[in-house]
Amino acid sequence: MTDDEFFTATDQLRTIRDWAHARYAAAWAVLLQVLVRVSATTDPNVQLPGVIGGRASLNLLAAFVSPSGGGKGISDKVARLAWPAPIIERPIGSGEGIAATFVPPKKEGVEPITRALITVPEIDTLAGLAGRQGSILLAQLKSMAMGEQLGQSNASEANTRIIPEHSYRACMSVGAQPAHCSVIFSDTTGGTPQRFLWAMTIDPEMPEDAPDDPEPLDTRLPLWAPGMDGVVEIGYGPDEIPATIKAAHIARQRGDADALDGHAMLTRCKVAAVLAILHHRSVVSELDWELSGVVMEQSNRTRDWVIAESKRSARQKVRERAMSRAAGEEFIDQRRMDTVKRRILTVLERGPLAGGKLRAALGRREYRDLFDRAAMALEFEGSITADSSGSGTRYSLSEGLNTEHPVQPLNAQYRGPEHLLNTEHPGSNQKPRLVPATQGQKDMTERERTDSVKRRVMEVLTTEGSMSGGYLTPKLSGRLARDLFVPAVEELITEGHVERIGNKYTATGKDQTA
């Protein structure tokens, strides 16, 4: 289903896109903002039926991303115009603060809050709060998404806040930048990323001439028919919906599902139910189910883009550090870095290890502080692999790696073109001294140095065949050449001269004139 087919499938969806175009906002972002608001308008006693286990909450969480990080505020404002229902909004606070929002008031005559929308304009705020010592924020967010019990018991009854399950409706809207989403993706196995819907705040189909504002959506909810226990169960019209839910559950139980899709079916069921409510129905129709699948596909594409951008940003940081070292703008004790890399490889010879334990095994604090940078460099070189599919990250040696001399000690340190380190006696105990560089070394530009490394990489790969970064980097003589290995290989891959398959680099055979 194309975007146009989706947004013209019903009058309500057409109205949402018209509002987005009228106010120069991204249509998919406005749609998710509206769905979040529809959910936040619905009382907590409206729930999904218990096809697997018990009933499920309609609480929705959504993240809005773009390359520049902008656009979330615009889509939020447009959604308010499109769905002008009164909604209590709260900023993000501590994990305990979420429960405090729904604590029944002690004063008589004050209505308790049972529905709220938590807004987070910048994901860095969420990351900062979640990173505090003893923070339970992420755990509470996961419970909140499921409508589970919130709060905790304390020694003092006055400080005890316990909110029963399914007694509240809490939704969340987060503005994010791709490189700052680690607070969400660091808990993949815990299900945090899967509990979010994802939307881009850019729209390639945004018209230059904005149409007139359409009429707001009808915010009246369906006429509910609660059961004996006061709960309204959203119905599933087509029989294929419960069957699909059961099949997905069985696949997860058998270990056949992707780690990032563990909660995808429940999120789709929520989207389908909210779409039904948007269209004034209490039963999910076949069209609602089909449309919910399109929403999930769009969300998954955005989520995958965020993951790819996060990795690209991390590689770029490695590249920038290497270039910065080569230009003398940032000094790093390379010999200490090499020591850390060798220690990591030595420890991993005993077998795979979790990141926390591997860091602790390095011993001295100055080595532990360099762990992240050293591990990232070793992974890029192909010497180790990082597996984030489980709880946390586990590191292991790359298959077939010879660790006898995987990291060559560097006897020279580079501080820019004006000076080079005297390495006449690398094995002596004398402190190395800086000596003036030759005129030829001074005259080499950054571009020329990178091209020189590229030529050397191509020479090695052409004559010796495919090899991992752990084997390739020691063949680049000189510390400066090894510092420029990352940017040089990236350029060769971009230009099509080299390809990376697994942890090995291979020359493609394409002519190189650089």
Coordinates of C-alpha atoms in Angstrom, one line a residue:
M1 CA 0.0 0.0 0.0
T2 CA 1.5 3.4 -1.0
D3 CA 1.4 6.4 1.2
D4 CA -1.3 8.0 -1.0
E5 CA -3.4 4.8 -0.8
F6 CA -3.0 4.8 3.0
F7 CA -4.0 8.4 3.6
T8 CA -7.0 8.2 1.2
A9 CA -8.3 5.0 2.7
T10 CA -10.7 6.8 5.0
D11 CA -12.0 10.4 5.6
Q12 CA -10.2 10.6 8.9
L13 CA -6.8 9.6 7.5
R14 CA -7.3 12.1 4.6
T15 CA -8.0 14.8 7.2
I16 CA -4.9 14.0 9.1
R17 CA -2.7 14.4 6.0
D18 CA -4.6 17.6 5.0
W19 CA -3.8 19.1 8.4
A20 CA -0.1 18.1 8.0
H21 CA 0.2 19.6 4.6
A22 CA -1.8 22.7 5.6
R23 CA 0.8 23.4 8.4
Y24 CA 3.9 22.1 6.6
A25 CA 4.4 19.1 8.9
A26 CA 5.3 15.5 8.0
A27 CA 2.2 13.4 7.5
W28 CA 3.4 10.2 9.2
A29 CA 4.6 12.2 12.2
V30 CA 1.2 13.9 12.5
L31 CA -0.6 10.6 12.2
L32 CA 1.4 9.0 15.1
Q33 CA 0.9 12.2 17.2
V34 CA -2.8 11.9 16.6
L35 CA -2.9 8.2 17.4
V36 CA -1.0 8.9 20.7
R37 CA -3.6 11.6 21.5
V38 CA -6.6 9.3 20.6
S39 CA -5.1 6.7 23.0
A40 CA -4.6 9.3 25.7
T41 CA -8.2 10.4 25.3
T42 CA -9.5 6.8 25.9
D43 CA -10.2 5.7 29.5
P44 CA -7.9 3.0 30.9
N45 CA -10.8 0.5 31.3
V46 CA -10.8 0.2 27.4
Q47 CA -8.4 -2.7 26.8
L48 CA -7.3 -5.3 24.3
P49 CA -8.7 -8.8 24.8
G50 CA -6.5 -11.5 26.3
V51 CA -5.8 -13.6 23.3
I52 CA -2.4 -14.5 24.8
G53 CA -2.3 -14.2 28.6
G54 CA -4.4 -11.4 30.1
R55 CA -5.8 -8.2 28.7
A56 CA -3.5 -5.6 27.4
S57 CA -3.3 -1.8 27.7
L58 CA -3.7 0.7 24.9
N59 CA -0.9 2.9 26.2
L60 CA 1.2 4.1 23.3
L61 CA 4.8 5.4 23.1
A62 CA 6.1 7.2 20.0
A63 CA 9.5 8.6 19.0
F64 CA 9.8 11.3 16.3
V65 CA 13.2 11.5 14.6
S66 CA 14.9 13.4 11.8
P67 CA 18.5 14.0 10.6
S68 CA 18.5 17.5 12.2
G69 CA 16.4 16.5 15.2
G70 CA 13.7 19.1 14.3
G71 CA 10.1 18.8 13.4
K72 CA 8.7 17.0 16.5
G73 CA 7.3 20.2 17.9
I74 CA 5.6 21.1 14.6
S75 CA 3.9 17.7 14.3
D76 CA 2.8 17.9 17.9
K77 CA 1.1 21.3 17.5
V78 CA -0.6 20.1 14.3
A79 CA -1.9 17.0 16.0
R80 CA -3.5 19.2 18.7
L81 CA -5.4 21.1 16.0
A82 CA -6.4 17.9 14.2
W83 CA -7.6 16.1 17.4
P84 CA -8.6 19.0 19.8
A85 CA -9.6 16.8 22.8
P86 CA -8.7 18.0 26.3
I87 CA -5.7 16.0 27.5
I88 CA -3.6 16.4 30.6
E89 CA 0.1 16.7 29.7
R90 CA 3.1 16.3 31.9
P91 CA 6.8 16.6 31.4
I92 CA 9.1 13.6 32.0
G93 CA 10.4 13.2 35.5
S94 CA 11.8 10.4 37.6
G95 CA 10.4 6.9 37.5
E96 CA 8.7 7.6 40.8
G97 CA 7.2 10.8 39.3
I98 CA 5.3 8.8 36.7
A99 CA 3.4 7.0 39.4
A100 CA 2.9 10.2 41.4
T101 CA 0.9 11.6 38.4
F102 CA -1.8 9.1 39.0
V103 CA -1.9 9.0 42.8
P104 CA -5.4 9.7 44.0
P105 CA -5.7 13.2 45.6
K106 CA -6.2 13.4 49.3
K107 CA -8.4 16.4 49.1
E108 CA -12.1 15.8 48.6
G109 CA -13.7 17.2 45.5
V110 CA -10.5 16.9 43.4
E111 CA -10.8 14.5 40.5
P112 CA -8.0 11.9 40.2
I113 CA -5.9 11.9 37.1
T114 CA -6.4 8.6 35.2
R115 CA -5.3 9.8 31.7
A116 CA -2.1 11.7 30.9
L117 CA 0.3 12.3 28.0
I118 CA 4.0 12.5 28.9
T119 CA 5.9 14.8 26.5
V120 CA 9.7 14.7 26.0
P121 CA 10.8 17.4 23.5
E122 CA 14.4 16.2 23.7
I123 CA 15.5 12.6 24.2
D124 CA 18.7 13.9 26.0
T125 CA 16.4 14.8 28.9
L126 CA 15.2 11.2 29.0
A127 CA 18.8 9.9 28.8
G128 CA 19.9 12.2 31.6
L129 CA 17.2 11.1 33.9
A130 CA 17.6 7.5 33.1
G131 CA 21.4 7.7 33.7
R132 CA 21.1 8.9 37.3
Q133 CA 22.3 6.5 39.9
G134 CA 19.5 4.3 41.1
S135 CA 17.1 5.5 38.4
I136 CA 14.1 3.2 37.8
L137 CA 12.8 5.4 34.9
L138 CA 13.3 2.9 32.1
A139 CA 11.8 0.1 34.1
Q140 CA 8.8 2.2 34.9
L141 CA 8.4 3.2 31.2
K142 CA 8.3 -0.4 30.2
S143 CA 5.7 -1.1 32.9
M144 CA 3.7 2.0 31.8
A145 CA 3.6 0.8 28.2
M146 CA 2.0 -2.4 29.3
G147 CA -0.4 -0.8 31.8
E148 CA 1.3 -2.7 34.6
Q149 CA 1.5 -1.7 38.2
L150 CA 3.5 1.5 38.8
G151 CA 5.3 2.8 41.9
Q152 CA 7.0 1.2 44.8
S153 CA 6.6 0.6 48.5
N154 CA 8.6 2.6 51.0
A155 CA 9.1 2.4 54.8
S156 CA 6.9 5.4 55.2
E157 CA 3.3 5.1 54.1
A158 CA 3.3 8.7 53.1
N159 CA 6.0 8.0 50.5
T160 CA 4.4 4.8 49.2
R161 CA 3.0 5.2 45.7
I162 CA 1.4 2.2 44.1
I163 CA -0.8 2.5 41.0
P164 CA -2.7 -0.7 40.2
E165 CA -2.5 -2.2 36.7
H166 CA -5.0 -0.9 34.1
S167 CA -6.1 1.9 36.4
Y168 CA -4.4 4.6 34.3
R169 CA -3.9 5.7 30.7
A170 CA -0.3 6.9 30.1
C171 CA 1.1 7.7 26.6
M172 CA 4.4 9.3 25.7
S173 CA 5.8 11.4 22.8
V174 CA 9.6 11.8 22.5
G175 CA 11.6 14.0 20.1
A176 CA 14.9 12.4 19.2
Q177 CA 18.0 12.6 17.0
P178 CA 19.4 9.3 15.6
A179 CA 22.8 9.6 17.3
H180 CA 21.2 10.1 20.7
C181 CA 18.8 7.1 20.8
S182 CA 21.1 4.8 22.8
V183 CA 19.0 5.3 25.9
I184 CA 16.2 3.4 24.1
F185 CA 18.2 0.9 22.0
S186 CA 20.5 -0.1 24.9
D187 CA 17.6 -2.1 26.2
T188 CA 16.7 -4.1 23.1
T189 CA 16.4 -7.4 24.9
G190 CA 14.2 -5.7 27.6
G191 CA 11.8 -4.7 24.9
T192 CA 12.1 -0.9 25.1
P193 CA 12.6 -0.1 21.4
Q194 CA 9.8 -2.4 20.4
R195 CA 7.4 -0.6 22.6
F196 CA 7.9 2.6 20.7
L197 CA 6.3 3.6 17.4
W198 CA 8.8 5.5 15.2
A199 CA 8.1 8.3 12.7
M200 CA 10.3 10.7 10.6
T201 CA 9.6 14.4 10.9
I202 CA 10.5 15.0 7.3
D203 CA 8.2 14.5 4.4
P204 CA 9.4 14.2 0.8
E205 CA 5.8 14.7 -0.5
M206 CA 5.2 18.0 1.4
P207 CA 3.6 20.4 -1.1
E208 CA 5.0 23.9 -1.7
D209 CA 1.6 25.5 -1.6
A210 CA -0.3 24.7 1.6
P211 CA -4.0 23.9 1.3
D212 CA -6.6 25.5 3.6
D213 CA -7.0 24.1 7.1
P214 CA -9.5 21.2 7.1
E215 CA -12.2 20.7 9.8
P216 CA -10.9 19.1 13.0
L217 CA -11.5 15.4 13.5
D218 CA -14.6 14.3 15.5
T219 CA -13.2 13.5 18.9
R220 CA -16.3 11.7 20.2
L221 CA -15.4 8.2 21.3
P222 CA -17.5 5.1 20.5
L223 CA -20.4 4.2 22.8
W224 CA -18.8 1.7 25.1
A225 CA -20.5 -1.4 26.5
P226 CA -18.5 -2.4 29.7
G227 CA -18.6 -6.0 31.0
M228 CA -19.6 -7.0 34.5
D229 CA -16.1 -6.0 35.7
G230 CA -16.4 -2.6 34.1
V231 CA -13.8 -3.4 31.4
V232 CA -14.5 -2.6 27.7
E233 CA -12.8 -5.1 25.5
I234 CA -11.9 -4.0 22.0
G235 CA -13.2 -6.7 19.6
Y236 CA -11.4 -8.3 16.7
G237 CA -13.7 -8.6 13.7
P238 CA -11.7 -10.9 11.3
D239 CA -10.8 -14.4 12.7
E240 CA -7.3 -14.0 11.1
I241 CA -6.3 -11.4 13.8
P242 CA -6.4 -13.8 16.8
A243 CA -4.8 -16.5 14.6
T244 CA -2.0 -14.1 13.6
I245 CA -1.4 -13.1 17.2
K246 CA -1.1 -16.7 18.3
A247 CA 1.2 -17.6 15.5
A248 CA 3.6 -14.7 16.3
H249 CA 3.6 -15.8 20.0
I250 CA 4.4 -19.4 19.1
A251 CA 7.3 -18.1 16.9
R252 CA 8.7 -16.1 19.8
Q253 CA 8.4 -19.0 22.2
R254 CA 10.4 -21.2 19.7
G255 CA 13.1 -18.5 19.4
D256 CA 12.3 -17.8 15.8
A257 CA 11.6 -14.0 16.2
D258 CA 14.0 -11.1 15.8
A259 CA 15.1 -9.5 19.1
L260 CA 13.8 -6.2 17.9
D261 CA 10.3 -7.6 17.1
G262 CA 9.5 -9.2 20.4
H263 CA 6.7 -6.7 21.2
A264 CA 5.8 -5.8 17.6
M265 CA 2.6 -7.8 17.5
L266 CA 1.2 -6.2 20.6
T267 CA 2.1 -2.8 19.3
R268 CA 0.3 -3.5 16.1
C269 CA -2.8 -4.6 18.0
K270 CA -2.7 -1.3 19.9
V271 CA -2.4 0.6 16.6
A272 CA -5.3 -1.3 15.1
A273 CA -7.5 -0.7 18.2
V274 CA -6.7 3.1 18.2
L275 CA -7.4 3.3 14.5
A276 CA -10.8 1.7 15.2
I277 CA -11.5 4.2 18.0
L278 CA -10.4 7.1 15.6
H279 CA -13.1 5.8 13.3
H280 CA -15.7 5.6 16.1
R281 CA -15.7 1.8 16.3
S282 CA -15.1 -0.5 19.2
V283 CA -14.3 -3.5 17.0
V284 CA -11.2 -3.8 14.8
S285 CA -12.2 -4.2 11.2
E286 CA -10.3 -5.9 8.4
L287 CA -9.3 -2.4 7.1
D288 CA -8.1 -1.3 10.6
W289 CA -5.9 -4.4 10.7
E290 CA -4.5 -3.8 7.2
L291 CA -3.8 -0.2 8.0
S292 CA -2.1 -1.1 11.3
G293 CA 0.3 -3.3 9.3
V294 CA 1.2 -0.3 7.1
V295 CA 1.9 1.8 10.1
M296 CA 4.2 -0.8 11.6
E297 CA 6.1 -1.2 8.3
Q298 CA 6.6 2.6 8.3
S299 CA 7.6 2.5 11.9
N300 CA 10.1 -0.4 11.4
R301 CA 11.7 1.4 8.5
T302 CA 12.2 4.5 10.6
R303 CA 13.6 2.4 13.5
D304 CA 16.0 0.6 11.2
W305 CA 17.1 3.9 9.7
V306 CA 17.8 5.2 13.3
I307 CA 19.9 2.2 14.0
A308 CA 21.9 2.6 10.8
E309 CA 22.4 6.3 11.5
S310 CA 23.5 5.6 15.0
K311 CA 26.2 3.1 13.7
R312 CA 27.2 5.5 11.0
S313 CA 27.6 8.3 13.6
A314 CA 29.8 6.0 15.7
R315 CA 32.0 5.2 12.8
Q316 CA 32.2 8.9 11.9
K317 CA 33.4 9.7 15.4
V318 CA 36.1 7.0 15.0
R319 CA 37.1 8.5 11.7
E320 CA 37.2 12.1 13.1
R321 CA 39.3 11.0 16.0
A322 CA 41.8 9.3 13.7
M323 CA 41.9 12.4 11.4
S324 CA 42.3 14.6 14.4
R325 CA 45.2 12.6 15.8
A326 CA 46.9 12.7 12.4
A327 CA 46.5 16.5 12.2
G328 CA 47.9 17.0 15.7
E329 CA 44.6 18.5 16.9
E330 CA 44.1 15.9 19.5
F331 CA 46.8 14.0 21.3
I332 CA 46.2 10.4 22.4
D333 CA 48.8 8.2 24.0
Q334 CA 48.7 5.6 21.2
R335 CA 51.0 3.2 23.1
R336 CA 48.5 3.1 25.9
M337 CA 45.7 2.5 23.5
D338 CA 47.7 -0.4 21.9
T339 CA 48.2 -1.9 25.3
V340 CA 44.5 -1.8 26.0
K341 CA 43.8 -3.4 22.6
R342 CA 46.3 -6.2 23.3
R343 CA 44.9 -6.8 26.8
I344 CA 41.4 -7.0 25.3
L345 CA 42.5 -9.6 22.8
T346 CA 44.5 -11.5 25.4
V347 CA 41.4 -11.7 27.7
L348 CA 39.1 -12.8 24.9
E349 CA 41.5 -15.7 24.0
R350 CA 39.9 -17.4 27.0
G351 CA 36.4 -17.0 25.5
P352 CA 33.6 -14.5 24.9
L353 CA 32.9 -12.0 27.7
A354 CA 30.3 -9.4 28.6
G355 CA 31.4 -5.8 28.1
G356 CA 31.3 -5.0 31.9
K357 CA 33.5 -7.9 32.8
L358 CA 35.9 -7.3 29.9
R359 CA 36.3 -3.7 31.0
A360 CA 37.0 -4.8 34.6
A361 CA 39.6 -7.3 33.4
L362 CA 41.7 -4.5 32.1
G363 CA 42.8 -3.6 35.6
R364 CA 44.1 -0.1 35.9
R365 CA 41.5 2.8 35.6
E366 CA 43.5 4.5 32.8
Y367 CA 43.0 1.3 30.7
R368 CA 39.3 0.9 31.7
D369 CA 38.7 4.5 30.5
L370 CA 40.0 3.6 27.1
F371 CA 37.9 0.4 26.8
D372 CA 35.1 1.8 24.7
R373 CA 37.4 3.4 22.2
A374 CA 39.7 0.4 22.0
A375 CA 36.8 -2.0 21.6
M376 CA 35.3 0.1 18.8
A377 CA 38.6 0.2 17.0
L378 CA 39.1 -3.5 17.3
E379 CA 35.6 -4.2 16.0
F380 CA 36.1 -1.9 13.0
E381 CA 39.4 -3.6 12.2
G382 CA 37.7 -6.9 12.3
S383 CA 39.7 -8.3 15.2
I384 CA 36.7 -8.8 17.5
T385 CA 32.9 -9.0 17.2
A386 CA 30.3 -7.4 19.4
D387 CA 27.0 -9.2 20.0
S388 CA 24.2 -7.0 21.3
S389 CA 21.4 -9.4 20.8
G390 CA 21.4 -10.6 24.4
S391 CA 21.4 -8.7 27.7
G392 CA 24.1 -6.0 27.2
T393 CA 27.0 -6.5 24.8
R394 CA 29.3 -9.6 24.6
Y395 CA 32.6 -9.5 22.9
S396 CA 34.5 -12.3 21.2
L397 CA 37.5 -12.8 19.0
S398 CA 36.7 -12.8 15.3
E399 CA 36.8 -16.2 13.7
G400 CA 40.2 -17.3 12.6
L401 CA 42.1 -14.4 14.1
N402 CA 45.7 -15.0 15.0
T403 CA 46.3 -13.1 18.2
E404 CA 50.0 -13.7 18.5
H405 CA 50.8 -10.2 17.3
P406 CA 47.4 -8.7 16.4
V407 CA 48.3 -5.2 17.5
Q408 CA 51.7 -3.8 16.6
P409 CA 53.4 -1.6 19.2
L410 CA 53.9 1.9 17.8
N411 CA 57.3 3.5 18.5
A412 CA 56.4 6.8 17.0
Q413 CA 53.8 9.4 18.0
Y414 CA 52.6 12.0 15.6
R415 CA 52.0 15.6 16.7
G416 CA 51.5 17.3 13.3
P417 CA 53.7 17.9 10.3
E418 CA 56.2 20.1 12.1
H419 CA 57.7 17.4 14.3
L420 CA 58.2 13.7 14.3
L421 CA 59.3 11.4 17.1
N422 CA 62.9 10.3 17.2
T423 CA 62.8 6.5 17.0
E424 CA 66.4 5.6 16.4
H425 CA 66.5 3.4 19.5
P426 CA 62.9 2.2 19.9
G427 CA 64.0 -0.6 22.3
S428 CA 65.9 1.7 24.7
N429 CA 64.6 3.2 27.9
Q430 CA 65.4 6.7 26.8
K431 CA 62.4 9.0 26.6
P432 CA 61.6 9.6 22.9
R433 CA 62.3 13.2 21.8
L434 CA 60.7 15.2 19.1
V435 CA 62.8 16.2 16.1
P436 CA 62.0 18.5 13.2
A437 CA 60.3 16.7 10.3
T438 CA 61.9 16.7 6.9
Q439 CA 60.6 19.1 4.2
G440 CA 59.0 16.2 2.3
Q441 CA 57.1 15.2 5.4
K442 CA 56.0 18.8 6.0
D443 CA 54.8 19.2 2.5
M444 CA 52.4 16.2 2.5
T445 CA 48.9 17.4 2.8
E446 CA 46.2 15.5 4.7
R447 CA 44.7 14.4 1.3
E448 CA 48.1 13.1 0.1
R449 CA 48.6 11.1 3.3
T450 CA 45.2 9.5 3.0
D451 CA 45.7 8.7 -0.7
S452 CA 49.1 7.2 0.2
V453 CA 47.4 4.9 2.8
K454 CA 44.7 4.0 0.2
R455 CA 47.3 3.0 -2.3
R456 CA 49.1 0.8 0.3
V457 CA 45.8 -0.9 1.3
M458 CA 45.0 -1.6 -2.3
E459 CA 48.5 -3.0 -2.9
V460 CA 48.2 -5.4 0.1
L461 CA 44.7 -6.6 -0.8
T462 CA 45.5 -7.0 -4.5
T463 CA 48.7 -9.0 -3.9
E464 CA 47.8 -10.9 -0.8
G465 CA 44.0 -11.3 -1.1
S466 CA 41.2 -10.8 1.3
M467 CA 42.0 -10.3 5.0
S468 CA 40.5 -8.9 8.2
G469 CA 41.4 -5.5 9.6
G470 CA 43.4 -7.2 12.3
Y471 CA 45.8 -8.6 9.7
L472 CA 45.7 -5.6 7.3
T473 CA 46.5 -2.7 9.7
P474 CA 49.9 -4.1 10.8
K475 CA 51.0 -4.2 7.2
L476 CA 50.7 -0.4 7.0
S477 CA 54.1 0.8 8.2
G478 CA 54.1 3.8 10.4
R479 CA 51.8 5.0 13.1
L480 CA 50.4 7.7 10.9
A481 CA 49.4 5.2 8.2
R482 CA 47.6 3.1 10.8
D483 CA 45.8 6.2 12.2
L484 CA 44.5 6.9 8.7
F485 CA 43.4 3.3 8.1
V486 CA 39.8 4.0 9.0
P487 CA 39.1 7.0 6.8
A488 CA 41.2 5.5 4.0
V489 CA 39.2 2.2 3.9
E490 CA 35.9 4.1 4.3
E491 CA 36.7 6.1 1.1
L492 CA 37.8 2.9 -0.7
I493 CA 34.5 1.2 0.2
T494 CA 32.5 4.3 -0.9
E495 CA 34.4 4.5 -4.2
G496 CA 33.8 0.8 -4.9
H497 CA 37.4 -0.3 -4.8
V498 CA 37.0 -2.3 -1.6
E499 CA 34.1 -4.2 -0.1
R500 CA 33.7 -5.6 3.4
I501 CA 32.1 -9.0 3.9
G502 CA 31.8 -10.0 7.5
N503 CA 35.1 -8.9 9.1
K504 CA 37.2 -9.2 5.9
Y505 CA 38.2 -6.6 3.3
T506 CA 38.4 -7.6 -0.4
A507 CA 39.6 -5.6 -3.4
T508 CA 36.8 -5.4 -6.0
G509 CA 39.0 -5.2 -9.0
K510 CA 37.7 -1.8 -10.0
D511 CA 40.5 0.5 -11.3
Q512 CA 41.9 2.9 -8.8
T513 CA 43.6 6.0 -10.0
A514 CA 43.8 7.7 -6.6

